[in-house]
Short mmCIF file of C-alpha atoms in Angstrom, two decimals:
data_model
loop_
_atom_site.label_atom_id
_atom_site.label_comp_id
_atom_site.label_asym_id
_atom_site.label_seq_id
_atom_site.Cartn_x
_atom_site.Cartn_y
_atom_site.Cartn_z
CA MET A 1 67.12 91.75 99.99
CA ILE A 2 65.02 94.85 99.54
CA ASP A 3 64.15 96.03 103.13
CA GLN A 4 61.58 98.55 104.27
CA GLU A 5 64.43 101.34 104.11
CA LYS A 6 65.57 100.88 100.65
CA ILE A 7 61.65 100.62 99.25
CA ALA A 8 61.18 103.69 101.01
CA THR A 9 64.37 105.32 99.38
CA VAL A 10 63.29 104.20 95.94
CA LEU A 11 59.73 105.62 96.47
CA ASP A 12 61.45 109.06 97.44
CA ALA A 13 63.27 109.14 94.29
CA ALA A 14 59.86 108.22 92.30
CA ALA A 15 58.38 111.35 94.25
CA LEU A 16 60.99 113.60 93.30
CA ARG A 17 61.06 112.65 89.42
CA ASN A 18 57.31 113.53 89.74
CA ALA A 19 57.71 116.85 91.35
CA GLU A 20 60.41 117.80 88.72
CA ARG A 21 57.87 116.65 86.04
CA ARG A 22 55.16 119.06 87.50
CA ARG A 23 57.55 122.14 87.90
CA PHE A 24 58.47 121.37 84.15
CA LEU A 25 55.06 121.38 82.90
CA SER A 26 54.27 124.52 85.06
CA ILE A 27 57.04 126.53 83.54
CA ALA A 28 56.13 125.42 80.06
CA GLY A 29 52.41 126.65 80.75
CA ARG A 30 54.03 130.28 81.64
CA THR A 31 55.71 130.38 78.44
CA GLY A 32 52.68 130.84 76.47
CA ALA A 33 50.82 128.59 73.87
CA ALA A 34 52.85 129.35 70.81
CA ALA A 35 56.19 128.49 72.69
CA GLY A 36 54.61 125.45 74.07
CA GLY A 37 53.61 124.58 70.20
CA LEU A 38 57.18 125.03 69.19
CA ALA A 39 58.72 122.97 72.29
CA LEU A 40 56.10 120.02 71.26
CA LEU A 41 56.92 120.12 67.56
CA SER A 42 60.66 119.94 68.41
CA ALA A 43 60.30 116.83 70.98
CA CYS A 44 58.45 115.17 68.17
CA GLY A 45 61.14 115.76 65.83
CA GLY A 46 58.75 118.08 63.41
CA SER A 47 60.56 120.88 62.09
CA SER A 48 60.62 122.79 58.59
CA SER A 49 64.12 121.48 57.83
CA GLY A 50 63.04 117.87 58.57
CA SER A 51 65.74 117.26 60.91
CA ALA A 52 64.85 115.63 64.15
CA THR A 53 66.02 117.08 67.41
CA PRO A 54 67.02 114.25 69.54
CA THR A 55 65.04 113.70 72.68
CA PRO A 56 67.24 112.95 75.86
CA THR A 57 66.43 109.31 76.97
CA PRO A 58 65.83 109.28 80.77
CA THR A 59 67.67 106.92 82.97
CA SER A 60 65.58 103.84 83.53
CA THR A 61 67.47 102.91 86.97
CA ALA A 62 64.93 104.82 89.36
CA THR A 63 62.14 103.23 87.41
CA SER A 64 63.63 100.07 87.37
CA SER A 65 64.16 100.14 90.95
CA VAL A 66 60.82 101.18 91.81
CA GLU A 67 59.36 98.18 89.77
CA ALA A 68 61.77 96.11 91.67
CA ALA A 69 60.42 97.25 95.26
CA ASP A 70 56.98 96.90 93.98
CA ILE A 71 57.59 93.06 92.83
CA SER A 72 59.24 92.51 96.09
CA ILE A 73 56.37 94.03 97.97
CA LEU A 74 53.83 91.99 95.82
CA ASN A 75 55.80 88.70 96.28
CA LEU A 76 55.70 88.81 100.13
CA ALA A 77 51.76 89.53 99.70
CA LEU A 78 51.57 86.54 97.64
CA ASN A 79 53.70 84.43 100.12
CA LEU A 80 50.81 85.51 102.84
CA GLU A 81 48.19 84.59 100.78
CA TYR A 82 49.41 81.43 99.92
CA LEU A 83 49.53 80.60 103.63
CA SER A 84 45.95 81.73 104.65
CA ALA A 85 44.47 80.57 101.51
CA GLN A 86 45.68 77.07 102.30
CA TYR A 87 44.33 77.19 105.68
CA PHE A 88 40.85 78.20 104.74
CA SER A 89 40.51 75.84 102.01
CA TYR A 90 41.77 72.71 103.93
CA ALA A 91 39.28 73.44 107.02
CA ALA A 92 36.48 74.72 104.81
CA LEU A 93 36.44 72.34 101.58
CA GLY A 94 38.96 69.47 102.97
CA THR A 95 41.44 70.28 99.94
CA GLY A 96 44.16 72.54 99.37
CA LEU A 97 44.58 75.06 96.46
CA PRO A 98 45.08 73.29 92.75
CA ALA A 99 48.58 72.71 91.50
CA SER A 100 48.22 75.47 88.88
CA ASP A 101 47.86 78.12 91.63
CA LEU A 102 51.25 77.00 93.23
CA THR A 103 54.00 76.92 90.19
CA GLY A 104 56.53 79.71 89.92
CA THR A 105 60.16 81.03 90.49
CA GLY A 106 62.01 80.26 93.77
CA THR A 107 61.76 77.11 95.76
CA PRO A 108 58.67 75.17 95.43
CA GLY A 109 57.10 73.79 98.74
CA THR A 110 54.13 71.33 99.82
CA VAL A 111 51.93 71.79 102.61
CA THR A 112 52.20 70.11 105.94
CA GLY A 113 48.97 69.43 107.79
CA GLY A 114 45.61 70.76 106.94
CA ALA A 115 42.15 68.86 107.45
CA GLN A 116 38.55 69.84 106.97
CA VAL A 117 36.68 70.96 109.98
CA ALA A 118 33.15 69.57 111.06
CA PHE A 119 31.46 72.40 111.83
CA ALA A 120 28.85 72.52 114.25
CA ASP A 121 27.83 75.96 113.34
CA PRO A 122 26.45 76.63 109.86
CA VAL A 123 27.06 80.18 109.97
CA VAL A 124 30.80 79.46 110.77
CA ALA A 125 31.01 76.96 108.16
CA ALA A 126 29.55 79.57 105.52
CA CYS A 127 31.99 82.11 106.56
CA ALA A 128 35.06 79.92 106.23
CA ARG A 129 33.73 78.90 102.68
CA GLU A 130 33.57 82.42 101.55
CA ILE A 131 37.14 83.30 103.06
CA ALA A 132 38.55 80.41 101.19
CA ARG A 133 36.94 81.60 97.83
CA ASP A 134 38.04 85.18 98.69
CA ASP A 135 42.06 83.92 99.57
CA ARG A 136 41.95 81.67 96.50
CA ALA A 137 41.06 84.86 94.24
CA HIS A 138 43.78 86.63 95.96
CA VAL A 139 46.38 83.93 95.12
CA GLU A 140 45.29 84.35 91.37
CA TYR A 141 44.82 87.98 91.51
CA LEU A 142 48.64 88.37 92.85
CA ARG A 143 49.77 85.95 90.45
CA SER A 144 48.84 87.45 87.55
CA LEU A 145 49.83 90.69 88.55
CA ALA A 146 53.17 89.51 89.15
CA ALA A 147 53.21 87.99 85.75
CA SER A 148 52.16 91.20 83.94
CA LEU A 149 54.46 93.40 85.72
CA THR A 150 57.48 91.12 85.35
CA GLY A 151 56.79 89.29 82.24
CA SER A 152 57.69 85.86 84.26
CA SER A 153 56.30 83.69 86.51
CA PRO A 154 55.19 84.89 89.97
CA VAL A 155 56.80 83.28 93.09
CA ALA A 156 55.89 79.50 93.67
CA MET A 157 54.27 78.54 97.08
CA PRO A 158 57.19 77.93 99.47
CA ALA A 159 56.58 74.82 102.12
CA ILE A 160 54.02 75.80 104.44
CA ASN A 161 53.27 73.91 107.73
CA ILE A 162 49.53 74.44 109.03
CA ASP A 163 49.49 71.32 110.99
CA GLY A 164 47.77 70.91 114.17
CA THR A 165 48.09 67.15 115.13
CA SER A 166 51.66 67.34 116.24
CA ALA A 167 53.01 69.15 119.09
CA THR A 168 55.65 70.59 116.55
CA GLY A 169 53.00 71.65 114.00
CA ALA A 170 52.92 75.39 113.45
CA PHE A 171 49.68 75.85 115.22
CA SER A 172 50.89 74.11 118.18
CA THR A 173 54.20 75.80 118.49
CA PHE A 174 52.33 79.25 118.36
CA ALA A 175 49.64 77.92 120.89
CA GLN A 176 52.26 76.67 123.48
CA LEU A 177 54.07 80.55 123.08
CA ALA A 178 50.75 81.89 124.02
CA THR A 179 50.26 79.67 126.68
CA VAL A 180 46.85 78.14 125.37
CA VAL A 181 48.13 74.75 125.69
CA ALA A 182 50.90 73.53 127.80
CA ALA A 183 54.51 73.21 126.39
CA GLY A 184 54.77 70.02 124.22
CA ALA A 185 51.27 69.90 123.59
CA PRO A 186 49.47 69.89 120.48
CA PHE A 187 46.91 72.51 119.26
CA ASN A 188 44.39 71.45 116.64
CA PRO A 189 42.60 74.42 114.76
CA TYR A 190 40.27 71.83 112.83
CA ALA A 191 38.97 69.96 115.91
CA SER A 192 36.39 72.24 116.31
CA ASP A 193 34.50 75.58 115.30
CA GLU A 194 35.88 77.32 118.29
CA ASN A 195 39.76 76.05 117.29
CA PHE A 196 39.40 76.83 113.63
CA LEU A 197 38.31 80.68 114.48
CA TYR A 198 41.49 80.44 116.91
CA GLY A 199 43.79 79.52 114.04
CA ALA A 200 41.94 82.12 111.95
CA PHE A 201 42.49 84.93 114.36
CA ILE A 202 46.14 84.24 114.76
CA LEU A 203 46.69 84.44 111.00
CA LYS A 204 44.32 87.26 109.65
CA ASP A 205 45.27 89.82 112.27
CA ALA A 206 48.84 89.58 111.42
CA ILE A 207 48.34 89.78 107.64
CA VAL A 208 46.23 92.82 107.89
CA THR A 209 48.99 94.80 109.73
CA VAL A 210 51.41 93.57 107.21
CA TYR A 211 49.07 94.95 104.45
CA LYS A 212 48.53 98.29 106.18
CA GLY A 213 52.43 98.56 106.72
CA LEU A 214 52.95 97.89 102.67
CA ALA A 215 50.26 99.71 100.91
CA PRO A 216 51.77 103.17 101.27
CA LEU A 217 55.23 102.09 99.99
CA ILE A 218 53.64 100.82 96.62
CA GLY A 219 54.52 102.97 93.82
CA THR A 220 52.93 101.20 90.67
CA ALA A 221 49.28 102.64 90.56
CA ALA A 222 47.45 99.58 89.31
CA PHE A 223 49.19 97.54 91.91
CA ALA A 224 48.29 100.01 95.05
CA ALA A 225 44.85 99.95 93.97
CA GLY A 226 44.73 96.20 93.88
CA ALA A 227 46.70 96.01 97.33
CA VAL A 228 44.34 98.28 99.02
CA GLY A 229 41.58 96.18 97.76
CA VAL A 230 42.96 93.09 99.00
CA LEU A 231 43.97 94.87 102.39
CA GLY A 232 39.91 95.99 102.72
CA ALA A 233 38.93 92.02 102.09
CA GLU A 234 41.41 90.78 104.47
CA SER A 235 40.20 93.64 107.02
CA TYR A 236 36.80 92.44 106.66
CA HIS A 237 37.85 88.73 106.79
CA ALA A 238 39.58 89.78 110.18
CA GLY A 239 36.70 91.63 111.62
CA LEU A 240 34.38 88.79 110.79
CA ILE A 241 36.76 86.38 112.67
CA ARG A 242 36.71 88.76 115.61
CA THR A 243 32.85 89.22 115.56
CA LEU A 244 32.22 85.27 115.79
CA LEU A 245 34.66 85.01 118.27
CA TYR A 246 33.07 87.81 120.38
CA SER A 247 29.52 86.51 119.68
CA LYS A 248 30.68 83.14 121.17
CA GLY A 249 32.25 84.74 124.28
CA LEU A 250 35.76 83.42 123.29
CA THR A 251 37.88 86.40 124.18
CA ALA A 252 40.31 84.85 126.77
CA ASN A 253 42.44 82.55 124.43
CA PRO A 254 42.61 85.55 121.54
CA ALA A 255 43.87 88.04 124.30
CA LEU A 256 46.63 85.33 124.89
CA PHE A 257 47.19 84.87 121.27
CA SER A 258 47.53 88.74 120.86
CA ASN A 259 50.12 88.86 123.95
CA ALA A 260 52.38 86.23 121.99
CA ARG A 261 52.23 88.17 118.75
CA ASN A 262 53.11 91.19 120.63
CA SER A 263 56.06 89.20 122.45
CA LEU A 264 57.57 88.59 118.91
CA ASN A 265 57.66 92.28 118.21
CA PRO A 266 59.42 93.30 121.63
CA GLY A 267 59.10 96.93 122.85
CA LYS A 268 56.25 97.37 120.40
CA ASN A 269 52.60 97.35 120.94
CA LEU A 270 51.03 96.36 117.53
CA ASP A 271 48.35 93.94 118.62
CA GLU A 272 45.11 93.78 120.77
CA GLY A 273 42.55 90.99 121.82
CA ILE A 274 39.01 91.15 122.05
CA ALA A 275 37.65 92.85 124.91
CA GLY A 276 35.70 90.75 127.55
CA ALA A 277 32.14 90.81 128.73
CA ASN A 278 32.96 93.67 131.18
CA SER A 279 34.34 95.99 128.70
CA SER A 280 31.80 98.68 127.41
CA ILE A 281 33.25 98.03 123.59
CA SER A 282 33.74 94.81 121.98
CA ASN A 283 37.06 95.58 120.04
CA ILE A 284 36.36 93.82 117.06
CA ALA A 285 38.44 96.32 115.03
CA PRO A 286 41.93 96.60 116.91
CA VAL A 287 43.10 100.44 116.14
CA ASP A 288 45.30 103.01 117.60
CA GLY A 289 44.06 106.21 119.24
CA ASN A 290 43.01 107.64 115.82
CA GLY A 291 41.00 104.72 114.92
CA ILE A 292 43.71 103.48 112.33
CA VAL A 293 44.62 99.69 112.32
CA PHE A 294 47.94 98.51 113.65
CA SER A 295 50.75 98.46 111.15
CA ARG A 296 53.61 95.76 111.01
CA ASN A 297 56.83 96.48 108.77
CA THR A 298 57.90 93.21 106.80
CA GLY A 299 60.51 92.46 109.32
CA GLN A 300 58.06 92.46 111.95
CA GLY A 301 55.45 90.78 110.12
CA LEU A 302 57.76 87.63 109.37
CA ASN A 303 58.68 87.39 113.20
CA ILE A 304 55.13 86.61 113.58
CA PHE A 305 55.05 83.91 110.91
CA PHE A 306 58.50 82.77 111.43
CA GLN A 307 57.50 82.55 115.42
CA ASN A 308 60.76 84.28 115.99
CA LYS A 309 61.77 87.77 117.61
CA ALA A 310 65.39 87.42 115.95
CA ALA A 311 66.35 87.90 112.55
CA VAL A 312 65.82 84.70 110.74
CA THR A 313 64.64 83.41 107.33
CA SER A 314 62.53 80.72 108.08
CA GLY A 315 60.49 78.91 111.00
CA GLY A 316 56.75 78.61 112.23
CA PHE A 317 54.62 78.49 109.23
CA PHE A 318 57.00 78.85 106.67
CA PRO A 319 59.66 76.23 107.70
CA SER A 320 61.82 76.72 104.59
CA GLY A 321 61.21 80.67 104.48
CA VAL A 322 59.30 82.66 101.73
CA ASN A 323 60.23 82.99 98.16
CA GLY A 324 61.28 86.52 97.05
CA THR A 325 63.82 89.14 98.36
CA VAL A 326 61.94 90.25 101.34
CA ASN A 327 62.56 87.18 103.31
CA THR A 328 63.98 88.09 106.92
CA SER A 329 62.44 89.01 110.10
CA ALA A 330 63.50 91.86 112.35
CA ALA A 331 66.21 91.41 114.85
CA SER A 332 64.67 92.48 118.29
CA GLY A 333 66.30 94.95 120.36
#
C-alpha cells in the first residue's frame, strides 16, 4: 500500500529533481550564450565531425514512483466519487450509474440499497439533480484521466452500501453511531427531504476533507489542476447541503453526525456541525482558525467511510473495501 508518508517522500524526490534542474539552468545561463549554444549542440548530437555525444539517460525510478503515487491518489478519489454519485443518482433519478461507468481493474462490486426520494421541496430536488449530474461527470472524468495516465483501465466500482431500509445498512449504522436513531434501528435517507439532506451531509463533508488532504500531494500538473477543480465542486456541494439544512432549521442532527465523524478520528478535531439559531454565524463552511477547510489524510478518511476507528480494509459504505493501493483506515491512538 502507498500511504501518506510514502507519497510525500516520492513528491519530495520530485521537488529535489526540479531544484537541481533549475540550478543547472542557472549555471548554464551564466556561462554565456556561446557556451550555451555549444552545450545545446552537444546535447543534440550535432558536431563538425558528425560524432554524437551520448546524452546520459536519467533514471526513471523516481518518475515512475511519482506517477504511481498520483495514480493511487486518483484511484481513491474515484472510489469516493463512485459512492457519492450512486447515492445522489438513486436519490434524484431513481437509478444508479450506467454499467459503462463502473468497469475496470480490481474487484467489481454492486450497489446495495438506493431509492428515489419523493421530494416535497422543489429546491432540494433541483439541487439533488445537479449534484447527481456533477458527480457522474466526476466519475467519468477521473476514469478518463486514470486511463490516460496508466494506459490501462481505471479501477472498477467496488461493492457499495447505501441502504437505509435495513438496520444494518451503512446509513443506519452511521445514524446509530451518531445516536440519531436508537441502536438496532434503521435510518432511511430516501424517506424524506430532510433525511436525504442528512445522508448527503454525512458523505459530502467527509469527501471534501479527504480531497483537501490529497490535493497537496499530487505531482502531475494536469491531475493537480483537475483534482483542485473537483475539490472546488465538492466544496460547493457540501456548502449547499449545509445551507439547505441551516435554512430549514435542521442543525441538531448534523451536530450529532459531525460528532460521530470526529469519534472515528479519536484525538483529532477535523469536523464541525452547523450552528444553531442562537449562534451569530451559520457555520455553513466548516473551517479552522485560518478560515481553511479541514483536512483528513487517507487513513482518517477511510475511518469515516469504513465506520471504524481501527486500521481495517472494509466496512460501512464499502463492505468489501475499496479498489486500489490506498485501502486501509488509520489505527487510533
